[in-house]
GROMACS .gro file of C-alpha atoms in nm:
model
  444
    1UNK     CA    1   0.028  -0.020   0.024
    2UNK     CA    2   0.285   0.228   0.109
    3UNK     CA    3   0.451   0.166  -0.246
    4UNK     CA    4   0.122   0.183  -0.419
    5UNK     CA    5   0.028   0.519  -0.264
    6UNK     CA    6   0.429   0.638  -0.383
    7UNK     CA    7   0.415   0.601  -0.700
    8UNK     CA    8   0.126   0.803  -0.711
    9UNK     CA    9   0.266   1.099  -0.565
   10UNK     CA   10   0.567   1.110  -0.790
   11UNK     CA   11   0.535   1.206  -1.121
   12UNK     CA   12   0.666   0.986  -1.445
   13UNK     CA   13   0.976   1.195  -1.491
   14UNK     CA   14   1.081   1.150  -1.094
   15UNK     CA   15   1.014   0.727  -1.059
   16UNK     CA   16   1.206   0.702  -1.469
   17UNK     CA   17   1.524   0.934  -1.197
   18UNK     CA   18   1.460   0.654  -0.914
   19UNK     CA   19   1.505   0.378  -1.179
   20UNK     CA   20   1.822   0.484  -1.277
   21UNK     CA   21   1.986   0.589  -1.001
   22UNK     CA   22   1.882   0.258  -0.768
   23UNK     CA   23   1.998   0.121  -1.091
   24UNK     CA   24   2.253   0.250  -1.091
   25UNK     CA   25   2.355   0.228  -0.707
   26UNK     CA   26   2.255  -0.121  -0.747
   27UNK     CA   27   2.544  -0.122  -0.973
   28UNK     CA   28   2.805  -0.037  -0.795
   29UNK     CA   29   2.774  -0.244  -0.492
   30UNK     CA   30   2.786  -0.584  -0.639
   31UNK     CA   31   3.086  -0.400  -0.881
   32UNK     CA   32   3.276  -0.336  -0.534
   33UNK     CA   33   3.335  -0.739  -0.486
   34UNK     CA   34   3.629  -0.896  -0.475
   35UNK     CA   35   3.432  -1.179  -0.762
   36UNK     CA   36   3.398  -0.847  -1.068
   37UNK     CA   37   3.786  -0.736  -1.049
   38UNK     CA   38   4.006  -0.978  -1.186
   39UNK     CA   39   4.239  -0.961  -0.856
   40UNK     CA   40   4.012  -1.107  -0.690
   41UNK     CA   41   4.012  -0.716  -0.394
   42UNK     CA   42   3.762  -0.490  -0.298
   43UNK     CA   43   3.741  -0.184  -0.611
   44UNK     CA   44   3.626   0.182  -0.397
   45UNK     CA   45   3.332   0.318  -0.465
   46UNK     CA   46   3.324   0.634  -0.624
   47UNK     CA   47   3.562   0.348  -0.893
   48UNK     CA   48   3.269   0.137  -0.872
   49UNK     CA   49   2.969   0.372  -0.866
   50UNK     CA   50   3.227   0.603  -1.200
   51UNK     CA   51   3.143   0.248  -1.403
   52UNK     CA   52   2.871   0.153  -1.279
   53UNK     CA   53   2.749   0.463  -1.427
   54UNK     CA   54   2.904   0.545  -1.694
   55UNK     CA   55   2.765   0.152  -1.826
   56UNK     CA   56   2.371   0.227  -1.733
   57UNK     CA   57   2.479   0.571  -1.873
   58UNK     CA   58   2.583   0.361  -2.094
   59UNK     CA   59   2.879   0.629  -2.190
   60UNK     CA   60   3.212   0.389  -2.221
   61UNK     CA   61   3.415   0.652  -2.021
   62UNK     CA   62   3.617   0.415  -1.784
   63UNK     CA   63   3.838   0.475  -1.467
   64UNK     CA   64   4.035   0.116  -1.567
   65UNK     CA   65   4.042  -0.072  -1.874
   66UNK     CA   66   3.722  -0.385  -1.899
   67UNK     CA   67   3.906  -0.617  -2.013
   68UNK     CA   68   4.262  -0.589  -1.746
   69UNK     CA   69   4.107  -0.512  -1.399
   70UNK     CA   70   3.766  -0.693  -1.363
   71UNK     CA   71   3.652  -1.047  -1.397
   72UNK     CA   72   3.420  -1.227  -1.625
   73UNK     CA   73   3.204  -1.212  -1.362
   74UNK     CA   74   3.234  -0.819  -1.360
   75UNK     CA   75   3.222  -0.754  -1.669
   76UNK     CA   76   2.888  -0.979  -1.696
   77UNK     CA   77   2.730  -0.702  -1.528
   78UNK     CA   78   2.932  -0.476  -1.690
   79UNK     CA   79   2.720  -0.538  -2.017
   80UNK     CA   80   2.366  -0.644  -1.799
   81UNK     CA   81   2.363  -0.281  -1.708
   82UNK     CA   82   2.440  -0.154  -2.029
   83UNK     CA   83   2.225  -0.344  -2.106
   84UNK     CA   84   1.956  -0.204  -1.890
   85UNK     CA   85   2.113   0.114  -2.003
   86UNK     CA   86   2.020   0.081  -2.334
   87UNK     CA   87   1.678  -0.045  -2.318
   88UNK     CA   88   1.601   0.155  -2.039
   89UNK     CA   89   1.515   0.071  -1.690
   90UNK     CA   90   1.103   0.122  -1.724
   91UNK     CA   91   1.081  -0.062  -2.068
   92UNK     CA   92   1.220  -0.357  -1.920
   93UNK     CA   93   1.018  -0.372  -1.600
   94UNK     CA   94   0.685  -0.315  -1.873
   95UNK     CA   95   0.856  -0.605  -2.089
   96UNK     CA   96   0.948  -0.865  -1.759
   97UNK     CA   97   0.524  -0.737  -1.643
   98UNK     CA   98   0.408  -0.828  -1.957
   99UNK     CA   99   0.530  -1.145  -2.028
  100UNK     CA  100   0.432  -1.239  -1.696
  101UNK     CA  101   0.110  -1.138  -1.792
  102UNK     CA  102   0.016  -0.861  -1.556
  103UNK     CA  103  -0.160  -0.566  -1.794
  104UNK     CA  104  -0.043  -0.230  -1.787
  105UNK     CA  105  -0.175   0.082  -1.634
  106UNK     CA  106  -0.274   0.408  -1.822
  107UNK     CA  107   0.010   0.550  -1.535
  108UNK     CA  108   0.304   0.270  -1.655
  109UNK     CA  109   0.201   0.338  -2.056
  110UNK     CA  110   0.222   0.692  -1.968
  111UNK     CA  111   0.567   0.671  -1.797
  112UNK     CA  112   0.675   0.382  -2.109
  113UNK     CA  113   0.582   0.633  -2.392
  114UNK     CA  114   0.828   0.990  -2.184
  115UNK     CA  115   1.102   0.688  -2.183
  116UNK     CA  116   1.075   0.615  -2.561
  117UNK     CA  117   1.016   0.926  -2.646
  118UNK     CA  118   0.679   0.792  -2.748
  119UNK     CA  119   0.385   1.005  -2.914
  120UNK     CA  120   0.104   0.876  -2.764
  121UNK     CA  121   0.051   0.618  -2.560
  122UNK     CA  122  -0.188   0.409  -2.704
  123UNK     CA  123   0.059   0.057  -2.867
  124UNK     CA  124   0.261   0.116  -2.645
  125UNK     CA  125   0.295  -0.178  -2.496
  126UNK     CA  126   0.297  -0.362  -2.869
  127UNK     CA  127   0.588  -0.115  -2.954
  128UNK     CA  128   0.775  -0.208  -2.561
  129UNK     CA  129   0.788  -0.592  -2.678
  130UNK     CA  130   0.914  -0.476  -3.145
  131UNK     CA  131   1.136  -0.290  -2.926
  132UNK     CA  132   1.281  -0.635  -2.745
  133UNK     CA  133   1.265  -0.841  -3.117
  134UNK     CA  134   1.491  -0.510  -3.297
  135UNK     CA  135   1.763  -0.477  -2.960
  136UNK     CA  136   1.805  -0.869  -2.930
  137UNK     CA  137   1.805  -0.917  -3.324
  138UNK     CA  138   1.983  -0.739  -3.430
  139UNK     CA  139   2.310  -0.792  -3.118
  140UNK     CA  140   2.257  -1.143  -3.237
  141UNK     CA  141   2.291  -1.054  -3.590
  142UNK     CA  142   2.653  -0.799  -3.542
  143UNK     CA  143   2.746  -1.150  -3.256
  144UNK     CA  144   2.763  -1.383  -3.533
  145UNK     CA  145   2.929  -1.134  -3.782
  146UNK     CA  146   3.222  -1.070  -3.539
  147UNK     CA  147   3.253  -1.441  -3.487
  148UNK     CA  148   3.491  -1.580  -3.752
  149UNK     CA  149   3.745  -1.243  -3.705
  150UNK     CA  150   3.748  -1.282  -3.268
  151UNK     CA  151   3.696  -1.655  -3.304
  152UNK     CA  152   3.972  -1.739  -3.489
  153UNK     CA  153   4.171  -1.555  -3.376
  154UNK     CA  154   4.103  -1.628  -2.938
  155UNK     CA  155   3.924  -1.941  -3.024
  156UNK     CA  156   3.612  -2.016  -2.720
  157UNK     CA  157   3.662  -1.674  -2.593
  158UNK     CA  158   3.638  -1.510  -2.928
  159UNK     CA  159   3.236  -1.613  -2.829
  160UNK     CA  160   3.225  -1.415  -2.519
  161UNK     CA  161   3.406  -1.064  -2.700
  162UNK     CA  162   3.191  -1.105  -3.005
  163UNK     CA  163   2.852  -1.037  -2.787
  164UNK     CA  164   2.979  -0.799  -2.532
  165UNK     CA  165   3.136  -0.519  -2.812
  166UNK     CA  166   2.810  -0.700  -3.026
  167UNK     CA  167   2.556  -0.556  -2.702
  168UNK     CA  168   2.792  -0.203  -2.640
  169UNK     CA  169   2.797  -0.132  -3.018
  170UNK     CA  170   2.391  -0.159  -3.038
  171UNK     CA  171   2.363   0.044  -2.793
  172UNK     CA  172   2.592   0.300  -2.776
  173UNK     CA  173   2.800   0.238  -2.485
  174UNK     CA  174   3.162   0.197  -2.622
  175UNK     CA  175   3.279  -0.072  -2.363
  176UNK     CA  176   3.547  -0.247  -2.510
  177UNK     CA  177   3.689  -0.583  -2.338
  178UNK     CA  178   4.082  -0.592  -2.621
  179UNK     CA  179   4.278  -0.442  -2.331
  180UNK     CA  180   4.512  -0.769  -2.261
  181UNK     CA  181   4.462  -0.770  -2.713
  182UNK     CA  182   4.610  -0.427  -2.812
  183UNK     CA  183   4.741  -0.257  -2.475
  184UNK     CA  184   4.517  -0.042  -2.223
  185UNK     CA  185   4.247   0.219  -2.296
  186UNK     CA  186   4.370   0.148  -2.637
  187UNK     CA  187   3.947   0.059  -2.773
  188UNK     CA  188   3.914  -0.065  -3.123
  189UNK     CA  189   4.245   0.039  -3.221
  190UNK     CA  190   4.432  -0.287  -3.327
  191UNK     CA  191   4.114  -0.350  -3.524
  192UNK     CA  192   4.152   0.007  -3.766
  193UNK     CA  193   4.191  -0.181  -4.114
  194UNK     CA  194   3.971  -0.499  -4.049
  195UNK     CA  195   3.678  -0.421  -4.266
  196UNK     CA  196   3.416  -0.631  -4.051
  197UNK     CA  197   3.468  -0.539  -3.712
  198UNK     CA  198   3.493  -0.203  -3.868
  199UNK     CA  199   3.195  -0.194  -4.070
  200UNK     CA  200   3.025  -0.467  -3.833
  201UNK     CA  201   3.075  -0.201  -3.497
  202UNK     CA  202   2.989   0.123  -3.744
  203UNK     CA  203   2.613  -0.061  -3.871
  204UNK     CA  204   2.560  -0.125  -3.482
  205UNK     CA  205   2.593   0.220  -3.335
  206UNK     CA  206   2.456   0.370  -3.660
  207UNK     CA  207   2.184   0.125  -3.598
  208UNK     CA  208   2.128   0.193  -3.260
  209UNK     CA  209   2.101   0.550  -3.259
  210UNK     CA  210   1.802   0.615  -3.518
  211UNK     CA  211   1.582   0.495  -3.238
  212UNK     CA  212   1.332   0.234  -3.264
  213UNK     CA  213   0.987   0.434  -3.411
  214UNK     CA  214   1.224   0.505  -3.735
  215UNK     CA  215   1.259   0.131  -3.694
  216UNK     CA  216   1.006   0.021  -3.736
  217UNK     CA  217   0.847   0.262  -3.988
  218UNK     CA  218   1.149   0.150  -4.201
  219UNK     CA  219   1.029  -0.253  -4.111
  220UNK     CA  220   0.646  -0.162  -4.148
  221UNK     CA  221   0.696   0.087  -4.440
  222UNK     CA  222   1.025  -0.025  -4.621
  223UNK     CA  223   1.098   0.202  -4.915
  224UNK     CA  224   0.840   0.421  -4.896
  225UNK     CA  225   0.993   0.690  -4.773
  226UNK     CA  226   0.679   0.951  -4.815
  227UNK     CA  227   0.460   0.668  -4.520
  228UNK     CA  228   0.746   0.774  -4.287
  229UNK     CA  229   0.639   1.005  -3.999
  230UNK     CA  230   0.780   1.350  -4.046
  231UNK     CA  231   1.057   1.288  -3.754
  232UNK     CA  232   1.146   0.938  -3.944
  233UNK     CA  233   1.271   1.158  -4.255
  234UNK     CA  234   1.433   1.433  -4.029
  235UNK     CA  235   1.625   1.154  -3.822
  236UNK     CA  236   1.739   0.963  -4.133
  237UNK     CA  237   1.777   1.280  -4.294
  238UNK     CA  238   2.014   1.438  -4.008
  239UNK     CA  239   2.185   1.152  -3.987
  240UNK     CA  240   2.281   1.051  -4.303
  241UNK     CA  241   2.409   1.433  -4.298
  242UNK     CA  242   2.642   1.369  -4.019
  243UNK     CA  243   2.756   1.122  -4.122
  244UNK     CA  244   2.891   1.169  -4.487
  245UNK     CA  245   3.086   1.565  -4.432
  246UNK     CA  246   3.240   1.481  -4.128
  247UNK     CA  247   3.438   1.110  -4.285
  248UNK     CA  248   3.528   1.360  -4.578
  249UNK     CA  249   3.641   1.616  -4.323
  250UNK     CA  250   3.871   1.367  -4.179
  251UNK     CA  251   3.957   1.170  -4.436
  252UNK     CA  252   4.059   1.511  -4.608
  253UNK     CA  253   4.209   1.713  -4.289
  254UNK     CA  254   4.282   1.412  -4.052
  255UNK     CA  255   4.466   1.059  -4.210
  256UNK     CA  256   4.663   1.191  -4.536
  257UNK     CA  257   4.883   1.040  -4.428
  258UNK     CA  258   4.733   0.652  -4.439
  259UNK     CA  259   4.667   0.520  -4.752
  260UNK     CA  260   4.321   0.510  -4.922
  261UNK     CA  261   4.166   0.230  -4.786
  262UNK     CA  262   4.272   0.276  -4.421
  263UNK     CA  263   4.148   0.611  -4.464
  264UNK     CA  264   3.853   0.557  -4.535
  265UNK     CA  265   3.733   0.337  -4.301
  266UNK     CA  266   3.947   0.555  -4.020
  267UNK     CA  267   3.747   0.875  -4.217
  268UNK     CA  268   3.415   0.741  -4.180
  269UNK     CA  269   3.440   0.549  -3.815
  270UNK     CA  270   3.584   0.905  -3.662
  271UNK     CA  271   3.262   1.008  -3.833
  272UNK     CA  272   3.015   0.797  -3.677
  273UNK     CA  273   3.203   0.725  -3.345
  274UNK     CA  274   3.074   1.059  -3.196
  275UNK     CA  275   2.716   0.969  -3.169
  276UNK     CA  276   2.749   0.868  -2.932
  277UNK     CA  277   2.947   0.526  -2.954
  278UNK     CA  278   3.244   0.594  -2.798
  279UNK     CA  279   3.508   0.341  -2.972
  280UNK     CA  280   3.747   0.447  -3.120
  281UNK     CA  281   4.065   0.348  -3.403
  282UNK     CA  282   4.263   0.660  -3.422
  283UNK     CA  283   4.521   0.814  -3.186
  284UNK     CA  284   4.231   1.091  -3.071
  285UNK     CA  285   4.539   1.270  -2.878
  286UNK     CA  286   4.709   1.392  -3.218
  287UNK     CA  287   4.414   1.496  -3.443
  288UNK     CA  288   4.394   1.853  -3.460
  289UNK     CA  289   4.193   2.114  -3.316
  290UNK     CA  290   3.971   2.151  -3.542
  291UNK     CA  291   3.923   1.766  -3.534
  292UNK     CA  292   3.897   1.760  -3.215
  293UNK     CA  293   3.685   2.059  -3.228
  294UNK     CA  294   3.426   1.874  -3.470
  295UNK     CA  295   3.390   1.596  -3.293
  296UNK     CA  296   3.291   1.782  -2.931
  297UNK     CA  297   3.035   1.945  -3.151
  298UNK     CA  298   2.895   1.551  -3.316
  299UNK     CA  299   2.925   1.411  -2.947
  300UNK     CA  300   2.667   1.719  -2.832
  301UNK     CA  301   2.452   1.613  -3.082
  302UNK     CA  302   2.468   1.220  -3.036
  303UNK     CA  303   2.136   1.003  -3.150
  304UNK     CA  304   1.795   1.045  -3.236
  305UNK     CA  305   1.496   0.988  -2.957
  306UNK     CA  306   1.435   0.734  -2.818
  307UNK     CA  307   1.693   0.541  -2.952
  308UNK     CA  308   2.064   0.372  -2.701
  309UNK     CA  309   2.228   0.720  -2.805
  310UNK     CA  310   2.242   1.029  -2.519
  311UNK     CA  311   2.294   1.424  -2.631
  312UNK     CA  312   2.055   1.642  -2.837
  313UNK     CA  313   1.947   1.449  -3.020
  314UNK     CA  314   1.946   1.472  -3.423
  315UNK     CA  315   1.595   1.631  -3.468
  316UNK     CA  316   1.599   1.878  -3.158
  317UNK     CA  317   1.923   1.966  -3.452
  318UNK     CA  318   1.779   1.975  -3.716
  319UNK     CA  319   1.494   2.196  -3.588
  320UNK     CA  320   1.738   2.508  -3.465
  321UNK     CA  321   1.840   2.445  -3.793
  322UNK     CA  322   1.504   2.442  -3.976
  323UNK     CA  323   1.445   2.741  -3.739
  324UNK     CA  324   1.761   2.992  -3.825
  325UNK     CA  325   1.633   2.871  -4.171
  326UNK     CA  326   1.352   3.042  -4.149
  327UNK     CA  327   1.467   3.367  -3.993
  328UNK     CA  328   1.680   3.432  -4.260
  329UNK     CA  329   1.457   3.352  -4.503
  330UNK     CA  330   1.190   3.620  -4.292
  331UNK     CA  331   0.951   3.261  -4.316
  332UNK     CA  332   0.590   3.269  -4.092
  333UNK     CA  333   0.694   2.934  -3.927
  334UNK     CA  334   0.984   2.673  -3.961
  335UNK     CA  335   0.879   2.360  -4.256
  336UNK     CA  336   1.078   2.028  -4.194
  337UNK     CA  337   0.923   1.813  -4.512
  338UNK     CA  338   0.671   1.983  -4.577
  339UNK     CA  339   0.533   2.022  -4.178
  340UNK     CA  340   0.509   2.271  -3.977
  341UNK     CA  341   0.698   2.286  -3.644
  342UNK     CA  342   0.470   2.411  -3.328
  343UNK     CA  343   0.619   2.728  -3.136
  344UNK     CA  344   0.703   2.447  -2.828
  345UNK     CA  345   0.875   2.221  -2.992
  346UNK     CA  346   1.113   2.514  -3.092
  347UNK     CA  347   1.188   2.689  -2.723
  348UNK     CA  348   1.201   2.285  -2.636
  349UNK     CA  349   1.515   2.228  -2.840
  350UNK     CA  350   1.679   2.592  -2.783
  351UNK     CA  351   1.578   2.511  -2.431
  352UNK     CA  352   1.785   2.155  -2.419
  353UNK     CA  353   2.081   2.394  -2.652
  354UNK     CA  354   2.134   2.594  -2.401
  355UNK     CA  355   2.153   2.343  -2.147
  356UNK     CA  356   2.333   2.066  -2.276
  357UNK     CA  357   2.600   2.349  -2.349
  358UNK     CA  358   2.587   2.593  -2.010
  359UNK     CA  359   2.634   2.172  -1.801
  360UNK     CA  360   2.925   2.069  -2.030
  361UNK     CA  361   3.167   2.456  -2.029
  362UNK     CA  362   3.065   2.410  -1.661
  363UNK     CA  363   3.176   2.027  -1.631
  364UNK     CA  364   3.459   2.190  -1.815
  365UNK     CA  365   3.603   2.404  -1.624
  366UNK     CA  366   3.529   2.273  -1.361
  367UNK     CA  367   3.783   1.993  -1.418
  368UNK     CA  368   4.021   2.226  -1.583
  369UNK     CA  369   4.013   2.353  -1.200
  370UNK     CA  370   4.071   2.060  -0.983
  371UNK     CA  371   4.359   1.907  -1.251
  372UNK     CA  372   4.483   2.161  -1.344
  373UNK     CA  373   4.481   2.083  -1.692
  374UNK     CA  374   4.368   2.293  -2.035
  375UNK     CA  375   4.004   2.467  -2.122
  376UNK     CA  376   3.970   2.226  -2.449
  377UNK     CA  377   4.119   1.881  -2.343
  378UNK     CA  378   3.872   1.925  -2.075
  379UNK     CA  379   3.566   2.018  -2.231
  380UNK     CA  380   3.617   1.729  -2.487
  381UNK     CA  381   3.587   1.498  -2.172
  382UNK     CA  382   3.276   1.645  -2.039
  383UNK     CA  383   3.101   1.691  -2.408
  384UNK     CA  384   3.176   1.270  -2.447
  385UNK     CA  385   2.994   1.250  -2.068
  386UNK     CA  386   2.660   1.433  -2.112
  387UNK     CA  387   2.702   1.332  -2.447
  388UNK     CA  388   2.708   0.912  -2.339
  389UNK     CA  389   2.918   0.880  -2.555
  390UNK     CA  390   3.249   0.791  -2.396
  391UNK     CA  391   3.514   0.871  -2.624
  392UNK     CA  392   3.877   1.029  -2.465
  393UNK     CA  393   4.159   1.187  -2.474
  394UNK     CA  394   4.359   0.985  -2.186
  395UNK     CA  395   4.248   1.229  -1.882
  396UNK     CA  396   3.921   0.998  -1.686
  397UNK     CA  397   4.234   0.722  -1.573
  398UNK     CA  398   4.440   0.972  -1.387
  399UNK     CA  399   4.170   1.200  -1.223
  400UNK     CA  400   4.094   1.312  -0.882
  401UNK     CA  401   3.765   1.266  -0.708
  402UNK     CA  402   3.588   1.579  -0.755
  403UNK     CA  403   3.609   1.512  -1.160
  404UNK     CA  404   3.523   1.197  -1.143
  405UNK     CA  405   3.200   1.306  -0.931
  406UNK     CA  406   3.152   1.617  -1.229
  407UNK     CA  407   3.202   1.359  -1.540
  408UNK     CA  408   2.935   1.055  -1.286
  409UNK     CA  409   2.660   1.433  -1.238
  410UNK     CA  410   2.693   1.475  -1.605
  411UNK     CA  411   2.705   1.132  -1.744
  412UNK     CA  412   2.362   1.083  -1.574
  413UNK     CA  413   2.179   1.397  -1.688
  414UNK     CA  414   2.292   1.316  -2.052
  415UNK     CA  415   2.118   0.987  -1.975
  416UNK     CA  416   1.805   1.056  -1.802
  417UNK     CA  417   1.774   1.394  -2.016
  418UNK     CA  418   1.812   1.802  -1.876
  419UNK     CA  419   1.502   1.875  -1.887
  420UNK     CA  420   1.331   1.551  -1.793
  421UNK     CA  421   1.500   1.663  -1.454
  422UNK     CA  422   1.365   2.019  -1.439
  423UNK     CA  423   1.050   1.872  -1.491
  424UNK     CA  424   1.162   1.543  -1.203
  425UNK     CA  425   1.232   1.869  -0.981
  426UNK     CA  426   0.949   2.177  -1.076
  427UNK     CA  427   0.627   2.098  -1.021
  428UNK     CA  428   0.432   2.237  -1.238
  429UNK     CA  429   0.077   2.401  -1.080
  430UNK     CA  430  -0.272   2.410  -1.303
  431UNK     CA  431  -0.222   2.604  -1.676
  432UNK     CA  432  -0.123   2.976  -1.774
  433UNK     CA  433  -0.457   3.132  -1.794
  434UNK     CA  434  -0.318   3.532  -1.779
  435UNK     CA  435  -0.075   3.630  -2.045
  436UNK     CA  436   0.224   3.966  -1.909
  437UNK     CA  437   0.170   4.287  -2.188
  438UNK     CA  438   0.408   4.292  -2.496
  439UNK     CA  439   0.688   4.514  -2.510
  440UNK     CA  440   0.933   4.485  -2.845
  441UNK     CA  441   1.377   4.505  -2.707
  442UNK     CA  442   1.630   4.436  -2.928
  443UNK     CA  443   1.803   4.139  -2.968
  444UNK     CA  444   2.186   4.056  -3.149
   0.00000   0.00000   0.00000
């Protein structure tokens, strides 16, 4: 009775936040135990909390090399946390409830819609089942495609490596267990020129990042793109542009010294992974300042709504571009694919952009002051955290407690969503019934 009355008092946003917090805490406690570490020792709570947060928030920033510090049990815990965080805690609970034959209440359906960024609660339970089918089928196919490479090199251990990296890639988590092969914290650099690993990991990242509602459109309507939701069209078009243009930039500006095939593979992968996977096949600290700046922008944009990715989302980026286009060309309305965008959506997009930008700068400034590191380097790390990416210039493992806590907060805000935190914290009483007088103010 107490639990039911408490759940009724909490908003869906508050329940989502509490669900993530509880999962992170349980994960941190398990990772502290000797059974979770490779050498059988206790892991300090803050470092376990950092790892658990990074896993549940599908980020990939780590203070320990995953392959070298954690035991197989610890790695299994991490991949379970990644799967829970990627699909969504509320979605997992609802799916288990439907399998058990329990009816999902209207309030619970509303929470599911908020979790999945769905426009309506009708059909939300069927959408949940659809999501689980897509997730597991895609991850199994990804693992099977990588097995010939990993099993050919590592025998039966290659099965676990294939499964781990398939789940991590589709959930856009960026965790890897390559430490014993490529060296600690070197991610997938050992496989930078392997076409199977590069292509499969890249496709898993893209598939996980375009959103489940987009997948629903693709499967239902196939090549009849005109029948897609406007949102799906925006996501696919924006994602395509954000892959092609950075690939071209990296190809000509960053990897000119490599042979054509390797150069193309490096450029394509580095264009895909900042949104928001966290794997890398190149030496990121060696990249130019412009290249790093572009990656920061890509990390902040992130993936798409209702996906496993973070960031402000491709739709937010597209809406802001469309709004700017409407302003420059004196259009009365902001339009995308022949459909008018409502004003409240534009305000939401503007708020997200300001919020993520502010949090990134504030977080980077605190880290820079605490660690006496260049602000540009800290901006990269902060953007990686709030964008739930996981790319690093190599400073994360050596950060002190204050900086680790800052990154934990940024990762959590990036996964749960800054606006969700605001809605959870501020209780709105009723709707606005009066409007203030108008007075002109000059901007720009």
